[in-house]
PDB file of C-alpha atoms in Angstrom:
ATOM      1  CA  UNK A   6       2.826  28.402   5.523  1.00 48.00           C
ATOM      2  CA  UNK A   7       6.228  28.017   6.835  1.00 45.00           C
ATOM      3  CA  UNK A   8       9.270  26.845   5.151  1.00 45.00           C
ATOM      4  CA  UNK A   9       9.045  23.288   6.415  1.00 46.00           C
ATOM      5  CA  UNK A  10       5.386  22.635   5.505  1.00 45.00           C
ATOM      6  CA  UNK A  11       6.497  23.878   2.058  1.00 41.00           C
ATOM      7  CA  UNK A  12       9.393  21.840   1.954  1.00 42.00           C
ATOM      8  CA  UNK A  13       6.888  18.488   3.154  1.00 52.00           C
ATOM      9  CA  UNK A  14       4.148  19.697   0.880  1.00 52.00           C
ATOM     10  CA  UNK A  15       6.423  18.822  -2.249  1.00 54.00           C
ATOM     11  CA  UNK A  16       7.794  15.893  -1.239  1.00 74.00           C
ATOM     12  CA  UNK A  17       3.623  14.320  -0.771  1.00 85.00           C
ATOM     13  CA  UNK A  18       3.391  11.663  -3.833  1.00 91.00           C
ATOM     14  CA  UNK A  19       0.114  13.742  -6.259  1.00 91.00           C
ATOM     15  CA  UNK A  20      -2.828  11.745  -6.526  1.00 89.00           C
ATOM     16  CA  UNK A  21      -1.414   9.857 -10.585  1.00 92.00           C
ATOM     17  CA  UNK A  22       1.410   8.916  -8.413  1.00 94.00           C
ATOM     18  CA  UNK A  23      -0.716   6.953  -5.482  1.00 95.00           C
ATOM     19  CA  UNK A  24      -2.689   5.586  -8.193  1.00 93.00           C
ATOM     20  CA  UNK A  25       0.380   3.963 -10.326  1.00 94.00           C
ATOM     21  CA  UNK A  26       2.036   2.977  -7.210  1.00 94.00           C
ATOM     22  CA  UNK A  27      -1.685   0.880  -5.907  1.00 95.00           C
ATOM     23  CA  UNK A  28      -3.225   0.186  -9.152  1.00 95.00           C
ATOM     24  CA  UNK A  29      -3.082  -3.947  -8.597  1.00 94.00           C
ATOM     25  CA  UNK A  30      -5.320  -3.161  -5.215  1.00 95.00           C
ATOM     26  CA  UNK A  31      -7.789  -0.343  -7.258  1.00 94.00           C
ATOM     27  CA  UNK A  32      -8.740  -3.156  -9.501  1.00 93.00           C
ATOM     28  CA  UNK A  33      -8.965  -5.614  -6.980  1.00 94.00           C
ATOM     29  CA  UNK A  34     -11.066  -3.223  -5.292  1.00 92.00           C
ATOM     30  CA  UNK A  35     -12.993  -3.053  -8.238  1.00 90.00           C
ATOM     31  CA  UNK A  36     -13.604  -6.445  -9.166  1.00 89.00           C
ATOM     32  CA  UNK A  37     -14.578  -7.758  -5.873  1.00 89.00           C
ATOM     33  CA  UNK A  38     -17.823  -5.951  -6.591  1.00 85.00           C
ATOM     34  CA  UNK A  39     -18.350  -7.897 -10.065  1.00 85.00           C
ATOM     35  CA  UNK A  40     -20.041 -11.150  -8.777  1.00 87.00           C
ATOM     36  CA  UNK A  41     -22.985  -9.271  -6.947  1.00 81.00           C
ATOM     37  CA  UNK A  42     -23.344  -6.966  -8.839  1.00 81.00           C
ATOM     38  CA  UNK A  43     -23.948  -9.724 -11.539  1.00 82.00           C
ATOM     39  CA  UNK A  44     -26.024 -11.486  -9.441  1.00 83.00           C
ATOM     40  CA  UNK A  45     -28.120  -7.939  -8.361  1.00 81.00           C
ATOM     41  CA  UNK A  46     -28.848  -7.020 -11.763  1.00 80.00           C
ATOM     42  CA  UNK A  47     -29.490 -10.381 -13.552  1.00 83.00           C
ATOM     43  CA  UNK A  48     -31.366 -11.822  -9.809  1.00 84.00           C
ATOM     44  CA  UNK A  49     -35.058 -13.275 -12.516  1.00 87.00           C
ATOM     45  CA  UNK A  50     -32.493 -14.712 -15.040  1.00 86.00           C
ATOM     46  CA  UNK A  51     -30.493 -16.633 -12.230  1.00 87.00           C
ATOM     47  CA  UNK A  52     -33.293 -17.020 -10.012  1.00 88.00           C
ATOM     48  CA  UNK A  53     -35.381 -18.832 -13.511  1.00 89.00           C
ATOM     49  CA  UNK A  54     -31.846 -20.693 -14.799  1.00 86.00           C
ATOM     50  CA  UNK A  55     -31.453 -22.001 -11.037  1.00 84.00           C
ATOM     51  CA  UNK A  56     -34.749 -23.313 -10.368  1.00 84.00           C
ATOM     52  CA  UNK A  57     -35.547 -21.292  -7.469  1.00 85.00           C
ATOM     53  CA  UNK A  58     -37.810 -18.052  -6.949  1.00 87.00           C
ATOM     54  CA  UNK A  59     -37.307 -14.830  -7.172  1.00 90.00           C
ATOM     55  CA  UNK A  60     -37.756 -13.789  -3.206  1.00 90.00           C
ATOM     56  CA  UNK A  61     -35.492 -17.212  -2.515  1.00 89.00           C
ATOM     57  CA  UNK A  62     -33.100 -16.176  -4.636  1.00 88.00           C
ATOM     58  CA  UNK A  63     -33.024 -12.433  -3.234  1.00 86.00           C
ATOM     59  CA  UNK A  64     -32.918 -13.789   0.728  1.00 88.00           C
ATOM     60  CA  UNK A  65     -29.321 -15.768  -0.486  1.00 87.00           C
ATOM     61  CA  UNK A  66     -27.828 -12.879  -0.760  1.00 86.00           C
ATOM     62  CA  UNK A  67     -28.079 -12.659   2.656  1.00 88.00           C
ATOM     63  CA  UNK A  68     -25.776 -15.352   3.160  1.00 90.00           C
ATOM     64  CA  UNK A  69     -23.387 -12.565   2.004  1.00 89.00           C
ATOM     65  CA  UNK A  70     -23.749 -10.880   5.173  1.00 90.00           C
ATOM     66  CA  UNK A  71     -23.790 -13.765   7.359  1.00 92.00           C
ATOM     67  CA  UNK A  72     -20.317 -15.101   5.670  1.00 91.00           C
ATOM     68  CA  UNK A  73     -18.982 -11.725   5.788  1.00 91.00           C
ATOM     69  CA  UNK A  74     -20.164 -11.457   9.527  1.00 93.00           C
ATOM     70  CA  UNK A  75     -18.529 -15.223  10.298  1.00 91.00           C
ATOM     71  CA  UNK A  76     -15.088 -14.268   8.807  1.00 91.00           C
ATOM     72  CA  UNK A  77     -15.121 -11.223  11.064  1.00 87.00           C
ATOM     73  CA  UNK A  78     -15.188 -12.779  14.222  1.00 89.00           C
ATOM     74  CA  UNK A  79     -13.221 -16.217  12.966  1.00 89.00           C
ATOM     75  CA  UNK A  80     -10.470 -14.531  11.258  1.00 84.00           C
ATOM     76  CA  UNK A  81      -9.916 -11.137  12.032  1.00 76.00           C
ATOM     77  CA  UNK A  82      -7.757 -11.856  14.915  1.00 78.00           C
ATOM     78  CA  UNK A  83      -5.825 -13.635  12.159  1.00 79.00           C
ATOM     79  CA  UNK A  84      -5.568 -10.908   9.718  1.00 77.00           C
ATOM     80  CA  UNK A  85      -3.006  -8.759  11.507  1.00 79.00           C
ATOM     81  CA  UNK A  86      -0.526 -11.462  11.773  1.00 88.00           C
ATOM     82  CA  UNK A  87      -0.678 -12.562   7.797  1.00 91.00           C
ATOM     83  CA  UNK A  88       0.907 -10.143   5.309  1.00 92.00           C
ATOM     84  CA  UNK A  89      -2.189  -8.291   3.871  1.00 92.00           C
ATOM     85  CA  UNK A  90      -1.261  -9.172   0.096  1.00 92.00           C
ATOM     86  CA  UNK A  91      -1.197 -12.746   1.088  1.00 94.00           C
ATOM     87  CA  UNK A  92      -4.745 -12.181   2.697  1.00 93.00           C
ATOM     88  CA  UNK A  93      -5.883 -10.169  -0.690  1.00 94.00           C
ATOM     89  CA  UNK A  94      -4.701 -12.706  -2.869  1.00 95.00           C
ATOM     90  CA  UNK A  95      -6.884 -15.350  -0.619  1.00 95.00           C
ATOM     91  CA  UNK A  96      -9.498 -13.362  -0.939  1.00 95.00           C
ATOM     92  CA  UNK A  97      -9.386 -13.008  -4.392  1.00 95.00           C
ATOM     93  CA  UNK A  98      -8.810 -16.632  -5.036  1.00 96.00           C
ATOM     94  CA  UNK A  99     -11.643 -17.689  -2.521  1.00 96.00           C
ATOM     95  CA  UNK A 100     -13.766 -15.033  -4.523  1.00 95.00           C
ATOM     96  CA  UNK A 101     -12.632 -16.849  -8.236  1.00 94.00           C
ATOM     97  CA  UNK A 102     -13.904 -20.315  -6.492  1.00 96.00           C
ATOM     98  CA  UNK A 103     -16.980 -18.979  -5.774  1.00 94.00           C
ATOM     99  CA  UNK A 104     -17.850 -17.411  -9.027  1.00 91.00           C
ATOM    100  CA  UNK A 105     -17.106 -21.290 -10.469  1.00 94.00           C
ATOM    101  CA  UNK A 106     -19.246 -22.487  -7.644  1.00 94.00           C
ATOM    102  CA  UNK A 107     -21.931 -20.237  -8.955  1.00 88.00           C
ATOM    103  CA  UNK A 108     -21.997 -21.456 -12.340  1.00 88.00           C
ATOM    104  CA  UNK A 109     -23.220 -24.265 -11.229  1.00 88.00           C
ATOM    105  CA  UNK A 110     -26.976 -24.541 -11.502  1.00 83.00           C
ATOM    106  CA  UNK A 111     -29.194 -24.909  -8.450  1.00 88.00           C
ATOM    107  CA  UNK A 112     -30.166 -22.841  -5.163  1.00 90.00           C
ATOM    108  CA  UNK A 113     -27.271 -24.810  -2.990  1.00 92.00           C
ATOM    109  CA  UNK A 114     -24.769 -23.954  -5.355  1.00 92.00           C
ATOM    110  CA  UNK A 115     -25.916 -20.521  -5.129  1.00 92.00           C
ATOM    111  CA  UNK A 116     -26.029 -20.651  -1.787  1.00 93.00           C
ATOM    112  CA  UNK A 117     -21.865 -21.471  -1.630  1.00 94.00           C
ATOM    113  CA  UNK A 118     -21.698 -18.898  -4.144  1.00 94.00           C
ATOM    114  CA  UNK A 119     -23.404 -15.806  -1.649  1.00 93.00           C
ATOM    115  CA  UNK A 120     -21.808 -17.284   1.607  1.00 94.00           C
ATOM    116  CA  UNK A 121     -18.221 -17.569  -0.387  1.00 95.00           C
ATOM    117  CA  UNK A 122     -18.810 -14.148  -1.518  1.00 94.00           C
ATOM    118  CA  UNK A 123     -19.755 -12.426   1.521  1.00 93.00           C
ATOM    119  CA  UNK A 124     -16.742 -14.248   3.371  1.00 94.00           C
ATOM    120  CA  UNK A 125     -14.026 -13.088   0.516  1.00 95.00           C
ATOM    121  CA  UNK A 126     -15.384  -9.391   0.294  1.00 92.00           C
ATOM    122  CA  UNK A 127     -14.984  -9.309   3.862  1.00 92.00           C
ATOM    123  CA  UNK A 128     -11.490 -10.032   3.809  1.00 93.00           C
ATOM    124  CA  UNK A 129     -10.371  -8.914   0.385  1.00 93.00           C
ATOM    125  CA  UNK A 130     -11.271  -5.084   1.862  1.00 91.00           C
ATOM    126  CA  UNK A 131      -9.422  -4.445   4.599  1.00 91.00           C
ATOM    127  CA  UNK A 132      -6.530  -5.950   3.336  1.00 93.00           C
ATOM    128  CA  UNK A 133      -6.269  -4.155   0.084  1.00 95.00           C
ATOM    129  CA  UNK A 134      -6.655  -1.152   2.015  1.00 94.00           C
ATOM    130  CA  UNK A 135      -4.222  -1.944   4.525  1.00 93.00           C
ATOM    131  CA  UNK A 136      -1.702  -3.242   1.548  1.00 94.00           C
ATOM    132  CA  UNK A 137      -2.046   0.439  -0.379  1.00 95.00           C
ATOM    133  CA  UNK A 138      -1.815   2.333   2.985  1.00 95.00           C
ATOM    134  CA  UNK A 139       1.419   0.171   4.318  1.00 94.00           C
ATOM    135  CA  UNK A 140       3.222   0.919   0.429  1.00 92.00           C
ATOM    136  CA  UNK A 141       2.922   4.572   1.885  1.00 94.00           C
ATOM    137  CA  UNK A 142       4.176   4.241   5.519  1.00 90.00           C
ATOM    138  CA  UNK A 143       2.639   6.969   8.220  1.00 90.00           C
ATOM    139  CA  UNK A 144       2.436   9.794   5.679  1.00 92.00           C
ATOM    140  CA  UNK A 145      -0.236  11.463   4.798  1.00 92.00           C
ATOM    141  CA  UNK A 146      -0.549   9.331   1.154  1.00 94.00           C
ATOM    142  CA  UNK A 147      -1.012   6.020   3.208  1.00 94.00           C
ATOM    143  CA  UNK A 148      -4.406   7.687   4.230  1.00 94.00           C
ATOM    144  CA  UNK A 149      -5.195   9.124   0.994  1.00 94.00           C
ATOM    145  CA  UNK A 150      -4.582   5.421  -0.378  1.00 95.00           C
ATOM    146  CA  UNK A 151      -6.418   3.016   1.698  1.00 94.00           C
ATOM    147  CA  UNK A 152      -9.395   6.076   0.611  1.00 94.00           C
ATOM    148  CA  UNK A 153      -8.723   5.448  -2.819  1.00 94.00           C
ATOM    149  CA  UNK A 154      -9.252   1.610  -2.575  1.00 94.00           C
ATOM    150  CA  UNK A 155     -12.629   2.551  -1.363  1.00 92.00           C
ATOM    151  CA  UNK A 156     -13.335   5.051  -3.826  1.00 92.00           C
ATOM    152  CA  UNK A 157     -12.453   2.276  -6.562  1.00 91.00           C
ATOM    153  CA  UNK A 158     -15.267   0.265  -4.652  1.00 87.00           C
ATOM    154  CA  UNK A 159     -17.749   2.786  -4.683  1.00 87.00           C
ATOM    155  CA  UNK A 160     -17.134   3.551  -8.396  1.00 87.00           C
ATOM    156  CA  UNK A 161     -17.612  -0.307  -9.521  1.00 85.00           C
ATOM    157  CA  UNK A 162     -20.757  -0.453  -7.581  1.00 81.00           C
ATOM    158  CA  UNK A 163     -22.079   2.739  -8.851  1.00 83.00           C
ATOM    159  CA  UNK A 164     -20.963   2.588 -12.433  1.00 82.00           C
ATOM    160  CA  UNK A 165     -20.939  -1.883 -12.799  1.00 75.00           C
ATOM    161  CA  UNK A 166     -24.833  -2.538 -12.799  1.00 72.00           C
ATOM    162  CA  UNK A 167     -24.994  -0.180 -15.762  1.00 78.00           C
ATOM    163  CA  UNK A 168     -21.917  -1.555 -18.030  1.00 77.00           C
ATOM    164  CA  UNK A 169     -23.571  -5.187 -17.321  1.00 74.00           C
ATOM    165  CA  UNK A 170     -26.715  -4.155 -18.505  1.00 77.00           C
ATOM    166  CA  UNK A 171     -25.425  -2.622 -21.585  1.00 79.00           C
ATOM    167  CA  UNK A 172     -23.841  -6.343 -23.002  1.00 74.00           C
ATOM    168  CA  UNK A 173     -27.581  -7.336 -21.938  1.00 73.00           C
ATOM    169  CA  UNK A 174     -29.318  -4.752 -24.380  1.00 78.00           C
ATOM    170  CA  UNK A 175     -27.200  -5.633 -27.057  1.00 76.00           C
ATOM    171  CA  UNK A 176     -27.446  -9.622 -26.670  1.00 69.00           C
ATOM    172  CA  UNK A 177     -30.657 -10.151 -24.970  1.00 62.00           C
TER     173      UNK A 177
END
């Protein structure tokens, strides 16, 4: 390794140090997983408390996908020109109306709830990765961010049906 790599080595921000600097978009990352993965592990509960089947209930989902497909090809031309903490925080919010939306008994208001869902996730995403890669400029941390903000997603979804369920065991 030559002087200069060793010189450019130190100066790279450690992993604690990308983390502290993009914790606000880790826990975004993390929450946007919360309302299906609610929805995914209590499906016969909501399905039963919403007056629709359980297959019914399953195939709304799928709206998910369809909103998330929709506000690709509507907005992402969009995206690039709006700051991406501005689009986060609309994602977010869009995200917050939904999970109100989805309190709401009945298949239409879950219906709003999956489309609303899909739509936010798909935006929240790319921005929060974009917004922790941009705090790092073209080094190699703005990389190692936007993968962190994916990792964080990965981690809810893995370890979030689980820490529902245990709240479930203990209150039925």
């Amino acid at each position: 390794m030559s002087q200069t790599d060793l010189h450019t080595a130190h100066q790279l921000p450690s992993e604690r140090r990308i983390i502290a600097e993009i914790w606000p978009a880790l826990l975004a990352s993390a929450l946007g997983l919360l309302p299906f993965t609610v929805l995914s592990t209590f499906l016969v509960p909501i399905a039963d408390w919403a007056g629709a089947g359980y297959a019914e209930t399953g195939t709304l989902r799928g709206l998910a996908g369809i909103g998330a497909v929709l506000a690709g090809v509507a907005l992402a031309p969009l995206i690039g020109r709006i700051a991406p903490g501005a689009v986060a925080a609309a994602a977010l919010g869009l995200m917050g109306l939904a999970a109100i939306v989805g309190t709401f008994s009945g298949p239409a208001a879950l219906a709003v709830f999956c489309l609303a869902t899909g739509v936010s996730n798909a935006l929240l995403y790319p921005a929060l990765s974009t917004a922790a890669a941009d705090r790092f400029g073209t080094t190699p941390a703005a990389g190692r961010a936007a993968t962190l903000v994916m990792t964080a997603q990965t981690l809810a979804s893995t370890v979030g049906a689980p820490l529902l369920v245990l709240p479930a065991l203990f209150w039925g």
